[in-house]
XYZ file of C-alpha atoms in Angstrom:
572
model
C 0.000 0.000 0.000
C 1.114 3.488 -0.806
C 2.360 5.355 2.304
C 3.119 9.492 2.123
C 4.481 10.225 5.905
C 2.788 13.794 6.754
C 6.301 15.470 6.315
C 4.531 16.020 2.545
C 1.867 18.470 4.364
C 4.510 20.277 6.427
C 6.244 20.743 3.405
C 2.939 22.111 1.680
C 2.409 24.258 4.490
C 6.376 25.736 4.694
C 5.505 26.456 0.415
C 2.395 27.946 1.599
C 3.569 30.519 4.499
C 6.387 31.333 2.704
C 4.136 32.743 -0.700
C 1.830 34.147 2.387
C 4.566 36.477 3.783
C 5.480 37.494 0.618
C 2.102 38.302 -0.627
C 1.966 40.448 2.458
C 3.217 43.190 1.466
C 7.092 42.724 3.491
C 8.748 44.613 5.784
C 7.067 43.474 9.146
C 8.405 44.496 12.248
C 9.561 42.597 15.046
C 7.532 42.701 18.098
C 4.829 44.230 16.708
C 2.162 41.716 17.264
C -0.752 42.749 18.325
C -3.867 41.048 19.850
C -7.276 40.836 17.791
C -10.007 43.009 18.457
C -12.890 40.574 19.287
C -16.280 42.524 17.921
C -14.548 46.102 17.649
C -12.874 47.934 14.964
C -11.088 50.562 17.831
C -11.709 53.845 19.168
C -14.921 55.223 18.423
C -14.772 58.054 20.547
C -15.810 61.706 19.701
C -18.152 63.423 17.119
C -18.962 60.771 14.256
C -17.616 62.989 10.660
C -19.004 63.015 7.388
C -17.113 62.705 4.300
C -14.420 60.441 2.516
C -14.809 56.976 0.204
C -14.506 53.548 1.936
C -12.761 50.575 0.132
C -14.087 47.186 0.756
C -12.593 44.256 -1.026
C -14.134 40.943 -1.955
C -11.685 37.893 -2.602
C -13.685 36.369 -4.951
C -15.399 37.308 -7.766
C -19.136 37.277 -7.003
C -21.482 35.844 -9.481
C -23.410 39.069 -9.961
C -27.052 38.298 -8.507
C -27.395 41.346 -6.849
C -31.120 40.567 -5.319
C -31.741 39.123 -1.985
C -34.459 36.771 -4.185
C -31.764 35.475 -6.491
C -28.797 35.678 -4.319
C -26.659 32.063 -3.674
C -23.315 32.543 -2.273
C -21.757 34.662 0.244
C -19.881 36.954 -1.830
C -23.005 38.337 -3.454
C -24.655 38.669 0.055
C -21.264 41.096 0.998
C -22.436 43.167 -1.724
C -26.197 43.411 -1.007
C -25.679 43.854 3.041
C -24.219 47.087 1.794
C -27.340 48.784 -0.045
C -30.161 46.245 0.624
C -32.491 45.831 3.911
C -34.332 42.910 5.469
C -37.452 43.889 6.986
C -36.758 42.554 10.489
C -33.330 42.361 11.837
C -31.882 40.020 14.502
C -29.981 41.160 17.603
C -26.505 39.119 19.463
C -28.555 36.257 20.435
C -30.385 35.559 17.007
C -33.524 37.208 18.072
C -35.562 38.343 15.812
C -36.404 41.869 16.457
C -38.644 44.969 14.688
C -36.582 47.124 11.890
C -38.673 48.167 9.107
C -41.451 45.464 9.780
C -43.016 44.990 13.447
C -45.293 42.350 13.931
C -48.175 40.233 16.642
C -49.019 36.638 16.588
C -51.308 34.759 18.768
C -50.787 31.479 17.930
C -47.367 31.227 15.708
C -49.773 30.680 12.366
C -51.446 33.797 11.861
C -49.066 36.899 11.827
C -49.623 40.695 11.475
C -47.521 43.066 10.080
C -47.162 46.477 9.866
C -43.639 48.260 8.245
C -42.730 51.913 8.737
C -44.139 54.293 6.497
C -41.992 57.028 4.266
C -39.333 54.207 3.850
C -37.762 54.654 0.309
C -36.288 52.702 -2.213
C -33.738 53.520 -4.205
C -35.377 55.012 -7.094
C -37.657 57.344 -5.399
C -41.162 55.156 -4.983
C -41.770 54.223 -1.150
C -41.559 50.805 -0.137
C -45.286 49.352 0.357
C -46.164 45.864 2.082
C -47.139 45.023 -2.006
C -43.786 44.804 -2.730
C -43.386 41.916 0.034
C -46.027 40.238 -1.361
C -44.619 40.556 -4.855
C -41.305 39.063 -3.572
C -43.346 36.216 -2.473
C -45.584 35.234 -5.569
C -42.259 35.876 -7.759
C -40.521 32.991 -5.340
C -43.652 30.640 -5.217
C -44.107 30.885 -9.109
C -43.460 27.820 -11.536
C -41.008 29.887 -13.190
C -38.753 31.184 -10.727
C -35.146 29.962 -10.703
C -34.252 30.385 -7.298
C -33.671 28.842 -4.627
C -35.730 30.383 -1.495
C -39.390 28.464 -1.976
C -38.282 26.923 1.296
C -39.094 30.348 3.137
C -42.579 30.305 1.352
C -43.512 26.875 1.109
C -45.336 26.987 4.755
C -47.358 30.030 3.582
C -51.301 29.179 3.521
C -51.535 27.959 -0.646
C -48.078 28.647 -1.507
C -47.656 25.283 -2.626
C -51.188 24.969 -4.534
C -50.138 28.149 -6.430
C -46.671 27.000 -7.661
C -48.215 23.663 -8.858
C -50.657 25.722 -10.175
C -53.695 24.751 -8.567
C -54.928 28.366 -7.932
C -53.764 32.052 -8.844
C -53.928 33.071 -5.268
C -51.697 32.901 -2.205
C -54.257 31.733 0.659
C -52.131 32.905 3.294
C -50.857 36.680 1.964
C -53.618 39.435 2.258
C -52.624 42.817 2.080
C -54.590 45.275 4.310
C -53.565 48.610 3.198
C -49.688 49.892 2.187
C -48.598 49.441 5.444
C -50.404 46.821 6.567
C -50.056 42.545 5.385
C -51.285 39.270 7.058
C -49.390 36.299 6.752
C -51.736 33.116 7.481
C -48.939 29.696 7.280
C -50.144 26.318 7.142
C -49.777 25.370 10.384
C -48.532 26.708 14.106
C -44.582 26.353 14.056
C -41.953 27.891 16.457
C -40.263 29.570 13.624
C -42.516 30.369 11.049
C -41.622 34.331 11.657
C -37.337 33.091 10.888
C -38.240 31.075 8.214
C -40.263 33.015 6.038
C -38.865 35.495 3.217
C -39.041 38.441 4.379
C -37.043 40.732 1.962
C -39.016 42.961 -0.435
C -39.422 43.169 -4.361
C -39.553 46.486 -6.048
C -42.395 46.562 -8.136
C -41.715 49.392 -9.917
C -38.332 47.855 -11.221
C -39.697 44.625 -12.051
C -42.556 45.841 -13.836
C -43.338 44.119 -16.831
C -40.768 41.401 -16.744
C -41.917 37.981 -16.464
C -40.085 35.634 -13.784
C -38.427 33.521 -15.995
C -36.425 36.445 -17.230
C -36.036 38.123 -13.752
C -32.535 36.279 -13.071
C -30.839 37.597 -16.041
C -32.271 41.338 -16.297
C -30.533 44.465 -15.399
C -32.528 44.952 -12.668
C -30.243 42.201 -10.942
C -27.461 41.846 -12.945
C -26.018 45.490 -13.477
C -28.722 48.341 -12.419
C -29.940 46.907 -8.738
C -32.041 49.303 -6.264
C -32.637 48.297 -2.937
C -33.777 49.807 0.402
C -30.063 50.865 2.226
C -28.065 53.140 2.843
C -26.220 53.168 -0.250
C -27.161 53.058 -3.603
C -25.461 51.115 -6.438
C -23.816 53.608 -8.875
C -21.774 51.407 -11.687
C -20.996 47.835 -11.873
C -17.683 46.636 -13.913
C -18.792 42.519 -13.886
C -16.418 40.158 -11.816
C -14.509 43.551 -10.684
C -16.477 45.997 -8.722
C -19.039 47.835 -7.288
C -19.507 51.676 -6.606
C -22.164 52.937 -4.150
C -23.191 56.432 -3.239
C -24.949 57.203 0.237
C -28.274 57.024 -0.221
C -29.709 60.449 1.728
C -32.858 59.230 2.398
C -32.283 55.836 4.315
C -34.743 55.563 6.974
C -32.815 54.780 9.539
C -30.863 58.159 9.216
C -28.076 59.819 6.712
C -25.151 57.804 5.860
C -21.757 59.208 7.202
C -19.371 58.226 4.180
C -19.799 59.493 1.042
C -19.019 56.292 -1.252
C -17.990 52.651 -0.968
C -16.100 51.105 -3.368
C -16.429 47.103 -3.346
C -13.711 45.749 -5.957
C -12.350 42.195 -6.083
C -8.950 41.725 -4.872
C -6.141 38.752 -5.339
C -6.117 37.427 -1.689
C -2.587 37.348 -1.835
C -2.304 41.668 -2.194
C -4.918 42.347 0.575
C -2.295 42.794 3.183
C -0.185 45.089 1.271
C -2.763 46.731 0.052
C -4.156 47.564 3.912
C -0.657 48.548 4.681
C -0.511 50.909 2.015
C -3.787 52.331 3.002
C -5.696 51.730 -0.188
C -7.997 49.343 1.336
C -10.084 49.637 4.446
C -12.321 46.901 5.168
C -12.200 42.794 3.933
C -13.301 39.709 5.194
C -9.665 37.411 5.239
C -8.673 33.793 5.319
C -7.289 32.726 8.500
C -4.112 32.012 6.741
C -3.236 36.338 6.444
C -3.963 36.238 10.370
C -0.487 37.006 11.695
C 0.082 39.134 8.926
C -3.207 41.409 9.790
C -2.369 41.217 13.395
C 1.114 42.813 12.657
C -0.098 45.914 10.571
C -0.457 49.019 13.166
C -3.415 50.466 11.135
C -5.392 47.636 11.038
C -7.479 46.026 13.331
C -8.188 42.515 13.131
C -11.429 41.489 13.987
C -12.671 38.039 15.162
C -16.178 37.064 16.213
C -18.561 33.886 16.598
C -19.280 32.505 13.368
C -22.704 30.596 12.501
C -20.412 28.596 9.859
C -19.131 25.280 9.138
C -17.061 22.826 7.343
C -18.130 19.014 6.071
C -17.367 16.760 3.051
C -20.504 15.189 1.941
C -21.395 12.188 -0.222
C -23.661 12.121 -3.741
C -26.118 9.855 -2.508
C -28.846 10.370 -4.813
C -30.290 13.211 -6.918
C -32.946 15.921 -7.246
C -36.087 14.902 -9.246
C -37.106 19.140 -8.957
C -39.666 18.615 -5.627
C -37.563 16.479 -3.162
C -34.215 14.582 -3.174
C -34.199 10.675 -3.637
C -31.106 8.555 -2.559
C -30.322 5.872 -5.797
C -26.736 6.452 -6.295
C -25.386 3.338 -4.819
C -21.248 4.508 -5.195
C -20.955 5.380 -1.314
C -24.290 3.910 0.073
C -22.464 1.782 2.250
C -21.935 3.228 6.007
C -18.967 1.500 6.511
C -17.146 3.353 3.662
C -18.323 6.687 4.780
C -17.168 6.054 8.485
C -14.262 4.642 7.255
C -13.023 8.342 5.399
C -14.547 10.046 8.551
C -11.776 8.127 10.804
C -9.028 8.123 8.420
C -8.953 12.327 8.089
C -6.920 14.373 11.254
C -9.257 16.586 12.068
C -6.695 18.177 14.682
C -4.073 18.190 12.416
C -5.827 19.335 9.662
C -7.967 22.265 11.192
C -4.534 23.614 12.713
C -2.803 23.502 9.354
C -5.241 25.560 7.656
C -7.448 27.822 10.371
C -4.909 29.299 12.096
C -6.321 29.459 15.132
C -10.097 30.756 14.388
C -10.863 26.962 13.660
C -11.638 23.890 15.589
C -13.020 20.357 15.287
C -16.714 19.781 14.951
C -18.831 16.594 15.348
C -22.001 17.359 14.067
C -23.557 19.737 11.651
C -24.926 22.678 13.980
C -21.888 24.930 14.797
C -21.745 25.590 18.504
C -22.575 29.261 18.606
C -26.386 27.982 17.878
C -28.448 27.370 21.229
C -29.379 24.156 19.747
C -25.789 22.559 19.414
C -25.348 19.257 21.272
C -22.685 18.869 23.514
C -19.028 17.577 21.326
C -19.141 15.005 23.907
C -22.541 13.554 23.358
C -21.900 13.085 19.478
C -19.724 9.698 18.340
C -16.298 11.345 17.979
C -14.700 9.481 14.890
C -11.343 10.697 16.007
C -8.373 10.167 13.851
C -7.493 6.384 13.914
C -6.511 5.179 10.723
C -6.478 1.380 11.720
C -10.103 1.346 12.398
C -10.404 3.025 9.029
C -8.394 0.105 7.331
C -10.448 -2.169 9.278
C -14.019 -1.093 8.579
C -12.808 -1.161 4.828
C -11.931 -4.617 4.843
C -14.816 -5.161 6.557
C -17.015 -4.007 3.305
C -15.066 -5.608 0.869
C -12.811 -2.551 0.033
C -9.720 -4.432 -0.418
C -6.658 -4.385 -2.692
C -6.731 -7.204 -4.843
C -4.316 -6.259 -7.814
C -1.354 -5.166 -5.012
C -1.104 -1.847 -6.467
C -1.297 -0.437 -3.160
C -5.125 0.641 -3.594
C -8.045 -0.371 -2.589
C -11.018 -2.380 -5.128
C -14.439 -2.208 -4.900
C -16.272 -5.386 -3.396
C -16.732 -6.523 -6.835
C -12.958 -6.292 -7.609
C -13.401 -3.064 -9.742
C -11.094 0.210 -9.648
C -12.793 2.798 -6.500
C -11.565 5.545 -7.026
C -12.690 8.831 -4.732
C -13.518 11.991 -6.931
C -13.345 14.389 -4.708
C -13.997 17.875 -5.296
C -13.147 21.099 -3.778
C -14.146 24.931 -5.074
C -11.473 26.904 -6.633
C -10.794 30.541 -5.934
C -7.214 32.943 -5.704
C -6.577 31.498 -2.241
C -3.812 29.199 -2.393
C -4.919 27.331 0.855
C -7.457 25.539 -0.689
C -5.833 23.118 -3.032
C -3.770 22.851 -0.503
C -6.202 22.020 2.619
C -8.351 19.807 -0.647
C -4.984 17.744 -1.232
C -4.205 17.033 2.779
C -8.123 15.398 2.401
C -6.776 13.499 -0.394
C -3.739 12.401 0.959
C -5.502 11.244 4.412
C -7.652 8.897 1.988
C -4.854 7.216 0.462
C -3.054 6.430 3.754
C -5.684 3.929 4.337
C -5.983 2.641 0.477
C -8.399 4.862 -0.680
C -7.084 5.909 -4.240
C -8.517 9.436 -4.666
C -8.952 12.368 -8.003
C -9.098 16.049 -7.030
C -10.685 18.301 -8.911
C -10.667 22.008 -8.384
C -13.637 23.689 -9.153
C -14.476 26.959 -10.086
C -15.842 28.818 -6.941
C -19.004 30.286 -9.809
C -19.916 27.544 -10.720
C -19.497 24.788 -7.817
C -23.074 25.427 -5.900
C -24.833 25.151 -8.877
C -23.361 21.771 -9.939
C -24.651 20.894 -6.337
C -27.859 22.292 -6.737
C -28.385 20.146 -9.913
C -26.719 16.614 -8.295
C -24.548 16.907 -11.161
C -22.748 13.521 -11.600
C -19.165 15.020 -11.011
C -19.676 15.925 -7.631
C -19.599 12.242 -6.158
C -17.678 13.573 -2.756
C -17.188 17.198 -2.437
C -15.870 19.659 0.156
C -18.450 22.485 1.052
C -19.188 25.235 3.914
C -22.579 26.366 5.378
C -23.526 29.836 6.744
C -26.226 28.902 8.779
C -27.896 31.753 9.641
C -30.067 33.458 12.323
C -32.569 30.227 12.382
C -31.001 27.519 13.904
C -33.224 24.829 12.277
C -31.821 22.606 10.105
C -34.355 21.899 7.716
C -33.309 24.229 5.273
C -30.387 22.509 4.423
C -31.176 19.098 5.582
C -35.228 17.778 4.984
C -35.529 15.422 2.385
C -37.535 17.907 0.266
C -34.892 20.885 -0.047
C -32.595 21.480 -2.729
C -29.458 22.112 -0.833
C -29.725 18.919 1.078
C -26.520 18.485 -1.542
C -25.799 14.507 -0.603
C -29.759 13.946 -1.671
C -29.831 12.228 1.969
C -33.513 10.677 2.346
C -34.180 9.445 6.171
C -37.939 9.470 7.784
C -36.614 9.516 11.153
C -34.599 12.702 10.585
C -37.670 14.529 8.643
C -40.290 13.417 11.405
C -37.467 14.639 14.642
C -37.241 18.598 12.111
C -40.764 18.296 11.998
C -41.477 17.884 15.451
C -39.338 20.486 16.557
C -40.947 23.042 14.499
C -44.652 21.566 15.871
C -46.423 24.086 18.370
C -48.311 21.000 19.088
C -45.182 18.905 20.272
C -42.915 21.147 21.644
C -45.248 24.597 22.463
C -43.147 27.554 23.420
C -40.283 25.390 24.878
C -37.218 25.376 23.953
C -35.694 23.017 26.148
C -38.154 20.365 24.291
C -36.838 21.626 21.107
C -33.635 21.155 21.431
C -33.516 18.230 22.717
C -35.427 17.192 19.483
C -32.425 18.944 17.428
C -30.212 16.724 19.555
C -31.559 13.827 19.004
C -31.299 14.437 15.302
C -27.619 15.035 15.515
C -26.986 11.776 17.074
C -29.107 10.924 14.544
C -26.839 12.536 12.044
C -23.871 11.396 12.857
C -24.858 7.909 12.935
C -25.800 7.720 9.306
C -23.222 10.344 8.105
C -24.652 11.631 4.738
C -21.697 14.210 5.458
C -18.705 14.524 7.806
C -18.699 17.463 9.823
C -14.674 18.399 9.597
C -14.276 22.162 11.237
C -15.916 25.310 12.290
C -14.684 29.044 12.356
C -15.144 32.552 13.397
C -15.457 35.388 11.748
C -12.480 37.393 10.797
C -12.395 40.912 9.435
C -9.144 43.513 8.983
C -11.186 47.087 9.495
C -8.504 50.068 8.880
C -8.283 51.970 12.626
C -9.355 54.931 9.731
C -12.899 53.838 9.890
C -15.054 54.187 13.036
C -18.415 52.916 14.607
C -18.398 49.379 13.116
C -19.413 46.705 15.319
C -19.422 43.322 15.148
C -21.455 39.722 16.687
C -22.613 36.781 16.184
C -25.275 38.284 14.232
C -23.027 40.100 11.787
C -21.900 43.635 11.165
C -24.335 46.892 11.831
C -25.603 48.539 9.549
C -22.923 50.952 7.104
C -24.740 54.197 8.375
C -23.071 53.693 11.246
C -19.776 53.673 10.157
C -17.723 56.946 9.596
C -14.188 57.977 8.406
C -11.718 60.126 10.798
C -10.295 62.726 8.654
């Protein structure tokens, strides 16, 4: 059998810190490490000052959906945080609270909302609760090509009028501009986090049918929205210019512009040394390099994300998933990857610190996370790998030093990983590989583009057969979204009617009321759950980390994400 000692990944990782420090920009001092600002970007004292242009870079080219409707990754949602608004807002422990909507409920099914009058959009018209309920018959139509008809499924009717059973909504009556009821289908604890609750301009979209919505201007290259800054020019795959938007309800922006440009990972550090760029998201890799500049602070807070490689176990038939790929159907195989990858060595090598090793797929800044210690652990033990495998009839029968099927035919693991400018992650993708052929495992990497990796996932395209991916999971802590058997980015296609019946039940007024020490220990139960069948292996979670120049004041930062740009101000 083929044997790599892990002096090959120490090597990797000397390559790798070595290009690091000399993508950062050089000349670091001695002794001038600094500790990171947890949630604060420094002083904020005195008089907040109006004026100057803020740069924010992306690392990644976003794909250019520029609507909160069409949006799919997290580089688009950098964009539209900056000149787009939810309705309601969440506060540092994922409560949902009033912004431009307030609401009452009775019974968790029938809701009643009222939103702020005199709020604008971008182009002048003011934002009525018809433009809600024209972001929610765009999402439930036939024709739409997103991806959110999870957050209006549970509306009264929303499913009858996507399958076209009626040309009305049930559950969405509008009262008067201000005024909207939402009726759902039934009571659930988090009917008001689930649903969509990010408005549709009406005026923009007049006229243009849904199936053409994705590709107009109006989301492409000429997007309004409700925030405090509104888009000016777009250069595709390069940047985006915004000009404070004087008539944000919730008061005048501070900073004139914000440019958003796309910029090589490797020149961010020089680049905020130099002063030309004040505000980016960074790989934990760049951390000691951030840390060392002394007009930067670097930021870390609790992150909602986290790391797993999953299997293709089935595909999408375009209403719910169904598990018929038989390639890595067998348990045994999945545990046996699970136990031959070093989690601890691994998440070291390539988090930096901000990471660490989870066991199930709720990261543990959610109230709902079980406790590490109540999940199987799978820790590194690459005997009990070899063993399960020989167990299933994954042996190596031609002594090439690889591993056949249990009919005797080549396995071979194609395993992919997304591809962007950051050097880590071919690198991070390959230590994965290598951990698989220490126990006979032959395995193909392929590097995907970043653009296009989500959507081969969304379609169960055939390529994807064990992939590398990373979840933002967001204020709700349910994971139904991402896990039911009916949803679209349930990316393994994993089927199980004990884990749909444990989600359901936690959402049920009926079973668990307004208590949510019942709920959770529902949620737990479907961890164990989880991590018993292993669709996916949970690998790593991470906080947040953000390098804010100590030129721009008044941002703050939780587990909730950053406040609003209004806030933030330049000290001239």
């Amino acid at each position: 059998m083929k044997k790599r000692s892990m002096l090959w990944l120490a090597a990797l990782m000397l390559v790798l810190s070595v290009f690091l420090a000399a993508c950062s920009g050089g000349g670091e001092k001695a002794g001038t490490k600094k500790e990171e600002n947890n949630g604060k970007s420094g002083e904020t004292a005195g008089k907040p000052q109006d004026g100057g242009t803020l740069v924010y870079a992306l690392d990644s080219q976003p794909k250019g959906l520029f609507n909160w409707t069409f949006y799919e990754d997290t580089v688009d949602f950098e964009v539209l945080d900056l000149f787009d608004e939810n309705l309601i807002d969440y506060d540092e422990h994922l409560k949902a609270v009033p912004h431009i909507a307030s609401w009452k409920t009775e019974d968790n099914k029938v809701f009643d909302f009222e939103i702020k009058k005199g709020v604008k959009w971008h182009n002048g018209e003011e934002l009525s609760v018809k433009d809600w309920e024209f972001a929610i018959y765009t999402i439930a139509d036939k024709d739409y090509e997103g991806s959110r008809f999870e957050n209006v499924r549970t509306i009264l009717g929303a499913q009858d009028y996507h399958d076209g059973k009626t040309d009305k909504i049930e559950g969405v009556k509008v009262i008067d501009d201000y005024h909207i009821q939402i009726t759902f289908d039934k009571a659930r604890v988090n009917n008001l986090d689930n649903v969509w609750t990010y408005p549709l301009s009406r005026k923009e979209f007049e006229g243009i049918a849904v199936k053409d919505m994705l590709s107009s201007e109006q989301v492409r290259s000429k997007p309004v929205g409700l925030g405090p800054y509104k888009v000016t020019k777009i250069v595709p795959g390069e940047s985006v210019e915004m000009e404070r938007f004087n008539d944000y309800f919730g008061g005048k922006p501070h900073i004139d512009k914000i440019v958003v440009k796309v910029i090589d990972p490797s020149l961010s550090v020089g680049e905020l040394k130099n002063g030309t760029l004040d505000m980016t998201s960074f790989h934990p890799s760049i951390i000691e390099q951030v840390k060392a500049l002394d007009n930067v602070n670097a930021i870390t807070y609790p992150g909602l994300s986290y790391y797993y490689v999953g299997f293709r176990l089935g595909t999408w038939d375009g209403e719910k998933n169904v598990m018929n790929e038989p390639k890595y159907q067998n348990k045994k195989l999945r545990e046996a990857m699970y136990y031959a990858i070093n989690r601890e060595e691994w998440v070291k090598a390539f988090f930096f610190g901000v990471g660490k090793p989870v066991n199930r797929p709720v990261p543990s800044n959610h109230w709902i996370a079980a406790d590490n210690k109540e999940m199987p652990q799978y820790k590194y033990d690459p005997k009990k790998a070899k063993q399960l495998l020989d167990e299933a009839g994954y042996k190596d029968v031609n002594g090439d030093g690889f591993r056949e099927d249990p009919n005797g035919k080549e396995f071979v693991v194609n395993f992919s990983h997304y591809a962007t400018q950051n050097p880590t992650f071919e690198a991070r993708a390959k230590a994965l590989c290598q951990y698989w052929e220490e126990v006979g495992l032959k395995t193909k990497l392929a590097m995907t583009d970043a653009n296009l990796y989500y959507d081969l996932l969304d379609k169960a395209d055939k390529s994807m057969e064990v992939y590398f991916a990373g979840w933002s999971t967001g204020t709700d802590p349910d994971p139904t979204g991402l896990w039911s058997s009916k949803t679209l980015w349930n990316h393994p296609r994993w089927v199980n009617e004990e884990s749909d019946k444990l989600l359901d039940q936690a959402l049920d007024i009926d079973v668990v009321g307004t208590d949510n020490n019942k709920r959770k220990d529902l949620y737990v139960q479907w961890q164990k759950l989880f991590m018993e069948d292993l669709p996916g292996l949970p690998i790593a979670e991470i906080d947040e980390t953000m390098a804010v120049s100590k030129r721009v004041q008044g941002t703050k930062f939780d587990v909730s994400g950053k406040n609003r740009p209004n806030e933030w101000w330049i000290k001239q």
